[in-house]
Short mmCIF file of C-alpha atoms and ligand atoms in Angstrom, two decimals:
data_model
loop_
_atom_site.label_atom_id
_atom_site.label_comp_id
_atom_site.label_asym_id
_atom_site.label_seq_id
_atom_site.Cartn_x
_atom_site.Cartn_y
_atom_site.Cartn_z
CA MET L 95 19.37 3.19 20.18
CA SER L 96 22.69 1.83 21.25
CA ALA L 97 25.48 1.67 18.66
CA ASN L 98 25.10 -2.10 18.40
CA PRO L 99 21.91 -2.98 16.47
CA VAL L 100 21.78 -6.29 18.26
CA ASP L 101 21.06 -4.36 21.47
CA LEU L 102 17.92 -2.84 19.89
CA ALA L 103 15.01 -2.99 22.32
CA LEU L 104 12.33 -5.05 20.60
CA GLU L 105 9.01 -5.76 22.30
CA ALA L 106 7.06 -8.93 21.65
CA ASN L 107 3.52 -7.71 22.25
CA PHE L 108 1.96 -9.71 19.43
CA ALA L 109 3.84 -12.88 20.39
CA ASN L 110 2.93 -12.47 24.07
CA ASP L 111 -0.71 -11.45 23.58
CA LEU L 112 -1.52 -14.00 20.87
CA PRO L 113 0.74 -17.05 21.20
CA GLU L 114 -1.80 -19.18 19.27
CA MET L 115 -1.14 -17.01 16.23
CA ALA L 116 2.63 -16.63 16.60
CA SER L 117 5.09 -19.38 15.68
CA PRO L 118 8.50 -18.57 17.15
CA TRP L 119 10.93 -19.03 14.28
CA SER L 120 14.39 -18.11 13.04
CA ALA L 121 15.48 -16.58 9.76
CA GLU L 122 17.77 -18.49 7.45
CA ASN L 123 21.37 -17.33 7.56
CA PRO L 124 22.28 -15.54 4.30
CA PRO L 125 25.56 -16.82 2.83
CA ASP L 126 26.83 -13.34 1.94
CA SER L 127 24.83 -10.28 3.00
CA GLN L 128 25.33 -7.05 1.07
CA LEU L 129 23.37 -3.90 1.80
CA VAL L 130 21.58 -2.73 -1.35
CA VAL L 131 19.60 0.22 -0.02
CA LEU L 132 19.05 1.70 3.43
CA ASN L 133 16.37 4.24 4.30
CA GLU L 134 18.47 6.49 6.51
CA PRO L 135 15.78 9.11 7.26
CA LEU L 136 13.37 6.35 8.30
CA ALA L 137 16.01 4.64 10.46
CA THR L 138 16.71 7.94 12.21
CA ALA L 139 13.00 8.65 12.70
CA LEU L 140 12.69 5.27 14.39
CA GLY L 141 15.56 6.11 16.73
CA MET L 142 17.99 3.73 15.00
CA ASP L 143 21.55 4.63 14.12
CA PRO L 144 21.99 4.38 10.31
CA VAL L 145 25.77 4.00 10.60
CA SER L 146 25.44 0.95 12.80
CA LEU L 147 22.88 -0.60 10.46
CA ARG L 148 25.63 -0.75 7.81
CA THR L 149 27.90 -2.87 10.03
CA PRO L 150 27.89 -6.70 9.92
CA GLU L 151 25.74 -6.65 13.08
CA GLY L 152 23.36 -4.21 11.37
CA LEU L 153 23.03 -6.51 8.36
CA GLY L 154 22.46 -9.35 10.83
CA LEU L 155 19.48 -7.46 12.25
CA LEU L 156 18.16 -6.52 8.80
CA THR L 157 18.20 -10.15 7.63
CA GLY L 158 17.21 -11.75 10.93
CA ALA L 159 20.52 -13.62 11.14
CA GLN L 160 21.38 -11.88 14.44
CA VAL L 161 18.41 -11.29 16.66
CA PRO L 162 18.49 -8.71 19.47
CA VAL L 163 18.75 -10.20 22.94
CA GLY L 164 15.30 -10.93 24.32
CA ALA L 165 13.52 -10.63 20.96
CA THR L 166 11.14 -13.39 19.81
CA PRO L 167 10.83 -13.43 16.00
CA VAL L 168 7.58 -15.07 14.94
CA ALA L 169 5.76 -16.11 11.80
CA GLN L 170 2.21 -14.75 12.09
CA ALA L 171 -0.78 -16.97 11.38
CA TYR L 172 -3.60 -15.63 9.26
CA ALA L 173 -6.29 -16.90 6.92
CA GLY L 174 -7.66 -15.15 3.87
CA HIS L 175 -10.00 -15.02 0.92
CA GLN L 176 -7.80 -15.26 -2.16
CA PHE L 177 -9.68 -14.14 -5.28
CA GLY L 178 -12.87 -14.84 -3.36
CA GLY L 179 -12.01 -18.37 -2.16
CA PHE L 180 -11.38 -18.94 1.54
CA VAL L 181 -8.03 -20.40 2.63
CA PRO L 182 -8.13 -21.19 6.36
CA ARG L 183 -4.37 -21.23 6.89
CA LEU L 184 -2.03 -18.89 5.03
CA GLY L 185 0.32 -17.07 7.41
CA ASP L 186 3.84 -15.70 6.95
CA GLY L 187 5.29 -18.22 4.52
CA ARG L 188 8.39 -16.17 3.83
CA ALA L 189 8.32 -13.46 6.45
CA LEU L 190 8.97 -12.91 10.14
CA LEU L 191 7.86 -10.32 12.64
CA LEU L 192 11.06 -9.52 14.54
CA GLY L 193 9.14 -7.55 17.14
CA GLU L 194 7.81 -4.09 17.88
CA ILE L 195 9.96 -1.02 18.26
CA ALA L 196 8.95 2.19 20.06
CA ASP L 197 10.04 5.35 18.21
CA PRO L 198 11.25 8.44 20.12
CA ALA L 199 7.63 9.68 20.32
CA GLY L 200 6.57 6.39 21.89
CA LEU L 201 4.63 5.13 18.86
CA ARG L 202 5.02 1.38 18.23
CA TRP L 203 6.04 -0.10 14.88
CA ASP L 204 6.37 -3.68 13.66
CA LEU L 205 9.84 -4.55 12.39
CA HIS L 206 9.21 -7.22 9.78
CA LEU L 207 11.34 -9.17 7.31
CA LYS L 208 10.22 -10.49 3.95
CA GLY L 209 12.22 -13.22 2.20
CA SER L 210 13.82 -14.54 5.40
CA GLY L 211 13.34 -18.25 4.67
CA ARG L 212 10.88 -21.07 5.13
CA THR L 213 8.45 -21.08 8.07
CA PRO L 214 5.70 -23.43 9.28
CA PHE L 215 3.40 -21.56 6.85
CA SER L 216 5.52 -21.98 3.71
CA ARG L 217 3.41 -24.77 2.18
CA GLY L 218 5.15 -25.54 -1.14
CA GLY L 219 7.09 -22.27 -1.26
CA ASP L 220 10.81 -21.74 -0.69
CA GLY L 221 10.33 -18.90 1.81
CA LEU L 222 12.57 -16.65 -0.24
CA ALA L 223 12.33 -13.40 -2.15
CA THR L 224 14.36 -12.00 -5.01
CA LEU L 225 16.06 -8.64 -5.42
CA GLY L 226 13.80 -7.19 -8.14
CA PRO L 227 10.45 -7.56 -6.33
CA MET L 228 11.91 -6.46 -2.97
CA LEU L 229 13.35 -3.30 -4.55
CA ARG L 230 10.03 -2.81 -6.31
CA GLU L 231 8.21 -2.85 -2.95
CA TYR L 232 10.84 -0.45 -1.56
CA VAL L 233 10.41 2.07 -4.39
CA ILE L 234 6.61 1.94 -4.61
CA SER L 235 5.95 1.97 -0.87
CA GLU L 236 8.27 4.95 -0.39
CA ALA L 237 6.58 6.73 -3.30
CA MET L 238 3.18 6.05 -1.73
CA HIS L 239 4.38 7.48 1.57
CA ALA L 240 5.64 10.63 -0.17
CA LEU L 241 2.24 10.92 -1.90
CA GLY L 242 0.58 10.95 1.51
CA VAL L 243 -0.93 7.47 1.23
CA PRO L 244 -0.79 5.37 4.43
CA THR L 245 1.53 2.43 3.82
CA THR L 246 4.04 0.04 5.28
CA ARG L 247 7.48 1.58 4.82
CA SER L 248 10.73 0.13 3.64
CA LEU L 249 13.79 0.27 5.85
CA ALA L 250 16.31 -1.70 3.82
CA VAL L 251 16.94 -4.27 1.14
CA VAL L 252 19.83 -6.65 1.73
CA ALA L 253 21.06 -9.03 -0.98
CA THR L 254 21.60 -12.45 0.56
CA GLY L 255 24.19 -13.88 -1.84
CA ARG L 256 21.84 -16.83 -2.36
CA ALA L 257 20.62 -17.72 -5.83
CA VAL L 258 16.84 -18.23 -5.85
CA GLN L 259 15.14 -20.47 -8.38
CA ARG L 260 12.31 -18.79 -10.24
CA GLU L 261 11.88 -19.12 -14.02
CA SER L 262 15.62 -18.56 -13.96
CA LEU L 263 18.11 -18.28 -11.08
CA LEU L 264 17.80 -14.83 -9.52
CA PRO L 265 19.64 -12.99 -6.75
CA GLY L 266 17.97 -13.44 -3.36
CA ALA L 267 17.16 -10.52 -1.06
CA VAL L 268 15.45 -9.66 2.21
CA LEU L 269 13.28 -6.57 2.65
CA ALA L 270 13.10 -5.07 6.14
CA ARG L 271 9.88 -3.14 6.52
CA ILE L 272 7.99 -1.17 9.10
CA ALA L 273 4.26 -0.97 9.74
CA ARG L 274 1.98 0.36 12.44
CA SER L 275 0.85 -3.26 12.47
CA HIS L 276 0.76 -6.31 10.24
CA LEU L 277 -2.69 -7.35 11.49
CA ARG L 278 -4.89 -8.16 8.54
CA VAL L 279 -8.55 -8.90 7.94
CA GLY L 280 -7.23 -12.44 7.50
CA SER L 281 -5.83 -12.38 11.06
CA PHE L 282 -9.40 -12.00 12.37
CA GLN L 283 -10.68 -14.64 9.97
CA TYR L 284 -8.05 -17.01 11.35
CA ALA L 285 -9.01 -16.34 14.97
CA ALA L 286 -12.76 -16.56 14.24
CA GLN L 287 -12.58 -19.94 12.49
CA THR L 288 -10.77 -21.53 15.47
CA GLY L 289 -14.04 -21.10 17.38
CA ASP L 290 -12.03 -19.89 20.38
CA ILE L 291 -13.90 -16.76 21.38
CA GLY L 292 -11.27 -15.97 24.01
CA LEU L 293 -8.63 -15.78 21.27
CA LEU L 294 -10.88 -13.60 19.12
CA ARG L 295 -11.50 -11.26 22.06
CA ARG L 296 -7.77 -11.04 22.82
CA LEU L 297 -7.04 -10.25 19.17
CA CYS L 298 -9.70 -7.56 19.21
CA ASP L 299 -8.27 -6.04 22.42
CA HIS L 300 -4.76 -6.19 20.99
CA ALA L 301 -5.84 -4.38 17.80
CA ILE L 302 -7.74 -1.73 19.74
CA THR L 303 -4.88 -1.02 22.14
CA ARG L 304 -2.35 -0.84 19.35
CA LEU L 305 -4.25 0.85 16.55
CA HIS L 306 -7.57 2.34 17.49
CA PRO L 307 -7.35 3.16 21.23
CA ALA L 308 -10.38 5.47 21.10
CA ALA L 309 -12.50 2.31 20.74
CA LEU L 310 -11.54 1.35 24.29
CA GLU L 311 -13.78 4.13 25.63
CA ALA L 312 -16.74 3.17 23.42
CA PRO L 313 -19.76 1.35 24.91
CA GLN L 314 -19.11 -1.51 22.46
CA PRO L 315 -15.37 -1.68 21.74
CA ALA L 316 -15.61 -4.42 19.07
CA LEU L 317 -18.21 -2.41 17.13
CA ALA L 318 -16.09 0.73 17.55
CA LEU L 319 -13.11 -1.20 16.14
CA LEU L 320 -15.18 -2.24 13.12
CA ASP L 321 -16.28 1.37 12.59
CA ALA L 322 -12.68 2.59 12.90
CA VAL L 323 -11.41 0.07 10.35
CA VAL L 324 -14.23 0.95 7.93
CA THR L 325 -13.25 4.62 8.25
CA ALA L 326 -9.52 3.93 7.86
CA GLN L 327 -10.13 1.81 4.75
CA ALA L 328 -12.56 4.31 3.19
CA SER L 329 -9.86 6.93 3.58
CA LEU L 330 -7.17 4.62 2.17
CA LEU L 331 -9.24 3.62 -0.85
CA THR L 332 -10.02 7.28 -1.54
CA ARG L 333 -6.30 8.01 -1.67
CA TRP L 334 -5.55 5.03 -3.93
CA MET L 335 -8.27 6.06 -6.36
CA LEU L 336 -7.28 9.73 -6.41
CA VAL L 337 -3.65 8.93 -7.11
CA GLY L 338 -4.38 6.15 -9.64
CA PHE L 339 -2.94 3.19 -7.72
CA VAL L 340 -3.91 -0.39 -8.57
CA HIS L 341 -3.05 -2.79 -5.71
CA GLY L 342 -3.60 -5.85 -7.85
CA VAL L 343 -4.17 -8.48 -5.17
CA MET L 344 -6.70 -7.22 -2.64
CA ASN L 345 -7.16 -10.57 -0.93
CA THR L 346 -8.36 -10.28 2.68
CA ASP L 347 -4.89 -11.31 3.88
CA ASN L 348 -3.54 -8.23 2.12
CA MET L 349 -5.86 -5.74 3.82
CA THR L 350 -4.70 -4.23 7.10
CA ILE L 351 -6.61 -3.32 10.23
CA SER L 352 -4.43 -0.18 10.53
CA GLY L 353 -5.51 1.19 7.13
CA GLU L 354 -1.98 0.96 5.71
CA THR L 355 -1.34 -0.26 2.17
CA ILE L 356 0.41 -3.63 2.45
CA ASP L 357 2.04 -6.33 0.31
CA TYR L 358 3.23 -4.69 -2.85
CA GLY L 359 3.12 -7.51 -5.35
CA PRO L 360 1.57 -6.94 -8.76
CA CYS L 361 0.63 -3.32 -7.99
CA ALA L 362 1.18 -0.44 -10.42
CA PHE L 363 0.04 3.11 -11.14
CA LEU L 364 -2.36 3.87 -13.98
CA ASP L 365 -0.88 5.18 -17.18
CA ALA L 366 -3.91 5.91 -19.42
CA TYR L 367 -7.08 6.37 -17.40
CA ASP L 368 -9.38 3.37 -17.62
CA PRO L 369 -11.37 1.96 -14.67
CA ALA L 370 -11.01 -1.53 -16.18
CA THR L 371 -7.21 -1.44 -15.88
CA VAL L 372 -5.68 -4.70 -14.61
CA PHE L 373 -1.90 -5.19 -14.51
CA SER L 374 -1.62 -8.52 -12.71
CA SER L 375 -0.97 -11.50 -14.97
CA ILE L 376 -3.11 -13.77 -12.75
CA ASP L 377 -6.17 -11.50 -12.39
CA HIS L 378 -7.91 -12.96 -15.43
CA ALA L 379 -11.43 -11.92 -14.46
CA GLY L 380 -10.41 -8.39 -13.50
CA ARG L 381 -11.65 -8.86 -9.93
CA TYR L 382 -9.07 -6.34 -8.71
CA ALA L 383 -9.34 -3.87 -11.62
CA PHE L 384 -8.75 -0.21 -10.75
CA GLY L 385 -12.43 0.73 -10.70
CA ASN L 386 -13.43 -2.32 -8.64
CA GLN L 387 -11.20 -1.50 -5.70
CA PRO L 388 -13.65 0.39 -3.46
CA GLY L 389 -16.27 -2.36 -3.92
CA ILE L 390 -13.71 -5.05 -3.13
CA ALA L 391 -12.59 -3.15 -0.03
CA GLN L 392 -16.17 -3.14 1.19
CA TRP L 393 -16.49 -6.87 0.44
CA ASN L 394 -13.33 -7.51 2.46
CA LEU L 395 -14.68 -5.38 5.32
CA ALA L 396 -17.82 -7.54 5.31
CA ARG L 397 -15.54 -10.57 5.86
CA PHE L 398 -13.92 -8.67 8.75
CA ALA L 399 -17.34 -7.90 10.22
CA GLU L 400 -18.37 -11.58 9.92
CA SER L 401 -15.31 -12.53 11.93
CA LEU L 402 -16.26 -10.05 14.65
CA LEU L 403 -19.94 -11.14 14.88
CA PRO L 404 -19.56 -13.17 18.11
CA LEU L 405 -18.20 -10.04 19.82
CA LEU L 406 -20.81 -7.61 18.50
CA ALA L 407 -23.89 -8.98 20.30
CA THR L 408 -25.02 -12.22 21.94
CA ASP L 409 -28.08 -12.25 19.72
CA GLN L 410 -26.96 -13.27 16.20
CA ASP L 411 -29.59 -11.18 14.37
CA ARG L 412 -28.66 -8.11 16.39
CA ALA L 413 -24.95 -8.70 15.63
CA VAL L 414 -25.69 -8.93 11.90
CA GLU L 415 -27.76 -5.74 12.05
CA LEU L 416 -24.94 -3.83 13.75
CA ALA L 417 -22.32 -5.18 11.35
CA THR L 418 -24.45 -4.34 8.30
CA ALA L 419 -24.93 -0.75 9.44
CA SER L 420 -21.22 -0.34 10.08
CA ILE L 421 -20.19 -1.74 6.67
CA GLY L 422 -22.92 0.32 5.03
CA ALA L 423 -21.15 3.50 6.13
CA PHE L 424 -18.21 2.69 3.85
CA GLY L 425 -19.96 3.76 0.64
CA GLN L 426 -21.03 7.15 1.95
CA GLN L 427 -17.63 7.88 3.50
CA TYR L 428 -15.80 6.84 0.36
CA THR L 429 -18.04 8.81 -2.00
CA THR L 430 -17.90 11.96 0.10
CA GLN L 431 -14.11 11.90 0.42
CA TRP L 432 -13.50 10.95 -3.19
CA SER L 433 -15.80 13.73 -4.46
CA ARG L 434 -14.02 16.23 -2.24
CA GLY L 435 -10.65 14.91 -3.44
CA MET L 436 -11.62 15.18 -7.12
CA ARG L 437 -12.81 18.77 -6.60
CA THR L 438 -9.37 19.56 -5.17
CA LYS L 439 -7.62 17.82 -8.07
CA LEU L 440 -9.59 20.10 -10.40
CA GLY L 441 -8.80 23.16 -8.26
CA LEU L 442 -12.47 23.93 -7.64
CA ALA L 443 -13.45 26.25 -4.79
CA ASP L 444 -15.37 24.86 -1.80
CA ALA L 445 -18.13 27.35 -2.51
CA LEU L 446 -18.91 25.83 -5.92
CA ASP L 447 -22.25 24.03 -6.01
CA ASP L 448 -21.87 20.22 -5.53
CA THR L 449 -23.90 19.33 -8.61
CA VAL L 450 -21.86 21.61 -10.85
CA ALA L 451 -18.60 20.21 -9.43
CA ALA L 452 -19.81 16.61 -9.84
CA SER L 453 -20.76 17.13 -13.47
CA LEU L 454 -17.35 18.70 -14.20
CA VAL L 455 -15.61 15.71 -12.60
CA THR L 456 -17.74 13.18 -14.49
CA ALA L 457 -17.20 14.90 -17.83
CA TRP L 458 -13.45 15.21 -17.16
CA LEU L 459 -13.03 11.51 -16.37
CA ALA L 460 -15.07 10.56 -19.43
CA LEU L 461 -12.74 12.71 -21.56
CA LEU L 462 -9.66 11.09 -20.02
CA HIS L 463 -11.10 7.64 -20.67
CA ASP L 464 -12.23 8.32 -24.25
CA ASN L 465 -8.87 9.88 -25.13
CA HIS L 466 -6.68 7.26 -23.38
CA ALA L 467 -5.10 10.24 -21.66
CA ASP L 468 -2.39 9.70 -19.06
CA TYR L 469 -4.03 10.04 -15.62
CA THR L 470 -1.14 11.67 -13.77
CA ALA L 471 0.22 13.86 -16.58
CA SER L 472 -3.25 15.16 -17.51
CA HIS L 473 -4.08 16.24 -13.99
CA ARG L 474 -0.74 17.97 -13.58
CA ALA L 475 -1.11 19.69 -16.96
CA LEU L 476 -4.48 21.09 -15.89
CA ALA L 477 -2.72 23.54 -13.55
CA ALA L 478 -0.76 24.98 -16.48
CA ALA L 479 -4.04 25.24 -18.40
CA ALA L 480 -5.53 27.17 -15.49
CA ARG L 481 -2.59 29.58 -15.84
CA GLY L 482 -3.36 30.02 -19.54
CA ASN L 483 -1.09 27.41 -21.10
CA ALA L 484 -3.05 24.37 -22.28
CA GLU L 485 -0.38 23.13 -24.69
CA SER L 486 0.88 20.23 -22.60
CA LEU L 487 -2.67 19.18 -21.73
CA ARG L 488 -3.75 19.27 -25.37
CA GLY L 489 -0.85 16.95 -26.18
CA GLN L 490 -2.64 14.22 -24.16
CA PHE L 491 -5.90 14.44 -26.09
CA LEU L 492 -7.19 13.47 -29.52
CA ASP L 493 -10.65 15.02 -29.23
CA LEU L 494 -9.52 18.65 -28.99
CA PRO L 495 -12.95 20.24 -29.57
CA GLY L 496 -14.33 18.10 -26.72
CA LEU L 497 -11.46 19.10 -24.46
CA ASP L 498 -11.78 22.79 -25.33
CA GLU L 499 -15.48 22.78 -24.60
CA TRP L 500 -14.85 21.26 -21.18
CA LEU L 501 -11.97 23.69 -20.51
CA THR L 502 -14.18 26.68 -21.23
CA THR L 503 -16.73 25.62 -18.62
CA TRP L 504 -14.06 24.63 -16.10
CA LEU L 505 -12.07 27.86 -16.50
CA SER L 506 -15.26 29.87 -15.90
CA HIS L 507 -15.11 28.56 -12.31
CA ARG L 508 -11.60 30.06 -11.83
CA PRO L 509 -9.70 26.92 -10.76
CA ASP L 510 -6.88 27.39 -8.23
CA ALA L 511 -3.67 26.36 -10.02
CA ASP L 512 -1.48 26.48 -6.90
CA LEU L 513 -3.85 24.17 -5.03
CA MET L 514 -3.70 21.79 -7.99
CA ASP L 515 0.11 21.76 -7.98
CA ARG L 516 0.04 20.77 -4.32
CA THR L 517 -2.54 18.05 -5.01
CA ASN L 518 -1.64 16.48 -8.35
CA PRO L 519 1.75 14.74 -8.33
CA LEU L 520 4.23 15.33 -11.13
CA TYR L 521 6.39 12.30 -10.35
CA ILE L 522 5.02 8.83 -9.67
CA PRO L 523 6.93 5.54 -10.01
CA ARG L 524 6.04 5.09 -13.65
CA ASN L 525 5.94 1.50 -14.75
CA HIS L 526 8.55 1.78 -17.48
CA LEU L 527 10.95 3.66 -15.17
CA VAL L 528 10.51 1.13 -12.37
CA GLU L 529 11.27 -1.71 -14.78
CA GLU L 530 14.37 0.08 -16.11
CA ALA L 531 15.64 0.76 -12.60
CA LEU L 532 15.09 -2.82 -11.43
CA SER L 533 16.74 -4.33 -14.50
CA ALA L 534 19.81 -2.14 -13.93
CA ALA L 535 19.88 -3.05 -10.21
CA ILE L 536 19.85 -6.76 -11.00
CA GLU L 537 22.85 -6.14 -13.29
CA GLY L 538 24.59 -4.42 -10.36
CA ASP L 539 23.93 -0.76 -11.29
CA LEU L 540 21.94 0.88 -8.51
CA SER L 541 22.14 4.44 -9.76
CA PRO L 542 18.83 4.46 -11.74
CA CYS L 543 17.07 3.02 -8.69
CA ASN L 544 18.59 5.58 -6.33
CA THR L 545 17.70 8.42 -8.70
CA LEU L 546 14.13 7.16 -9.03
CA LEU L 547 13.86 7.00 -5.24
CA GLN L 548 14.97 10.63 -4.97
CA VAL L 549 12.53 11.71 -7.66
CA VAL L 550 9.47 10.03 -6.15
CA ALA L 551 10.38 11.18 -2.62
CA ALA L 552 9.22 14.71 -3.59
CA PRO L 553 6.34 14.03 -6.00
CA TYR L 554 4.88 17.53 -6.16
CA ASP L 555 8.05 19.64 -6.56
CA GLU L 556 9.03 20.28 -10.16
CA ARG L 557 12.80 20.10 -10.57
CA PRO L 558 14.82 20.91 -13.69
CA GLY L 559 16.36 17.97 -15.50
CA LEU L 560 13.69 15.48 -14.38
CA GLU L 561 11.44 15.82 -17.44
CA PRO L 562 11.73 12.13 -18.41
CA TYR L 563 10.33 11.18 -15.00
CA SER L 564 7.09 13.07 -15.59
CA GLN L 565 6.48 11.81 -19.12
CA PRO L 566 3.97 9.03 -19.85
CA ALA L 567 5.33 5.73 -21.07
CA PRO L 568 6.29 5.62 -24.75
CA ASP L 569 3.43 4.26 -26.89
CA ASP L 570 5.50 1.31 -28.08
CA LEU L 571 5.70 -0.11 -24.54
CA GLY L 572 2.47 -2.04 -25.03
CA THR L 573 0.33 -3.37 -22.19
CA TYR L 574 2.15 -3.46 -18.88
CA GLN L 575 1.94 -6.72 -16.95
CA THR L 576 2.95 -7.49 -13.36
CA PHE L 577 3.57 -10.76 -11.54
CA CYS L 578 3.09 -11.83 -7.93
CA GLY L 579 4.45 -14.63 -5.76
CA THR L 580 7.91 -13.64 -6.94
P1 LIG S 649 1.32 -12.63 -1.07
O1 LIG S 649 0.71 -12.87 -2.42
O2 LIG S 649 2.77 -12.17 -1.15
O3 LIG S 649 0.53 -11.73 -0.23
O4 LIG S 649 1.39 -14.07 -0.39
C1 LIG S 649 0.29 -14.91 -0.19
C2 LIG S 649 0.70 -16.08 0.67
O5 LIG S 649 1.71 -16.88 0.02
C3 LIG S 649 1.28 -15.70 2.02
O6 LIG S 649 0.85 -16.65 2.93
C4 LIG S 649 2.76 -15.77 1.76
O7 LIG S 649 3.49 -15.96 2.95
C5 LIG S 649 2.86 -16.97 0.83
N1 LIG S 649 4.08 -16.92 -0.01
C6 LIG S 649 4.32 -16.11 -1.06
N2 LIG S 649 5.53 -16.37 -1.61
C7 LIG S 649 6.07 -17.39 -0.90
C8 LIG S 649 7.30 -18.12 -0.96
N3 LIG S 649 8.24 -17.86 -1.89
N4 LIG S 649 7.50 -19.11 -0.06
C9 LIG S 649 6.57 -19.38 0.88
N5 LIG S 649 5.41 -18.75 1.00
C10 LIG S 649 5.14 -17.76 0.12
MG1 LIG S 650 0.28 -11.05 1.50
#
């Protein structure tokens, strides 16, 4: 790109293709922008010049205060089921899509701001975001990327110099993020409920062209899109479950058509393994508990399919039949991929009989659950046990006879310790470390946050001196709780 960020070439494909769902809007001008963190490797990969992003013009781009010539920033309209209840009009209440950028390989990415001020969708909200939660999204999304989980990525956090009223006054910030697309299940729900089938068809075409172009060649492109999204989400949910990620607010407006993880609010990684784990302070019924996530994803996909019904067939019954078959494939795809993933986590050879592998996995997870063992540390320690040193693993367990019995059977299948080291991360953004890093950042000390970012950027590579980053939370930490809408 040119040295001046304001000359960045931004396309407006979403705004042009779907004007009914795009409100042209401007960001609020921050009183005093200060760069907090910049993702230089990501900027370079996108063809941007990191040096120029640090200039006042660069900060202008990263906060939306200075928009590239010809760009049309928009707030995107979408609907959504929030905790099961339908809200017909949500939309970007504190975010803007600046436009789409083509990387050097020609792939298109949304450049999106979060915390950029009020929009026509703000309802009662102030349109703002605060430094802690924006840094939290930065750290966790970059960790997810390094773990191989599809996700929106974080380009920068800029402090705005504006005090934002929450329970107390907090420093304001804008997150600049990148995604293959910000289209959500809720985008289709919005288009469908307008009753304008032309709009729905245009949205479908836009999504296919941008995200799932193979569907263009299919005899029924809308059905092929549905199948592609089911597949992308089955793969995403598999990765979440294998790595122990709890999204926390899987409303249909927080589920993408691209299959990227989006909207890091009350999310967190499991400490002790328990399918009932809920971190979010507002998820009283445990709707979005760790173990419920695949089922919720399928429920959300059913809402997506409902939105697409008018495009699937002219006959309503036929459309429902096609949609049901497509959604039905989710369970099989998820189970197959998850079983394969768990085998790999346990280092089991492909040749091992499926039933034997499945019973090892089931017994292992039951042991983890019964012993409140740390999910990440236990899996990593298994590789050492495969090499003959079970000491660290035994430290996670109370029922040692039960563990030893399982280990004897497992070891008889000659697990592949190197494969396990490549599969089971050593470093995840542990809840207590994230909290420490964010607290320091709010006090003006960014070094814990920068160190944490470096640690989680290479989650599988053991490095000397990083032992505290691989340790489970101290027992006295109590139950971890997260908050959204912050
Ligand atoms: P989220 O829980 O972040 O996915 O947001 C759900 C909805 O609330 C979206 O429509 C957001 O744009 C909106 N929202 C969240 N926080 C704010 C805020 N501070 N001001 C305005 N709208 C907000
Ligand atoms: Mg959201």
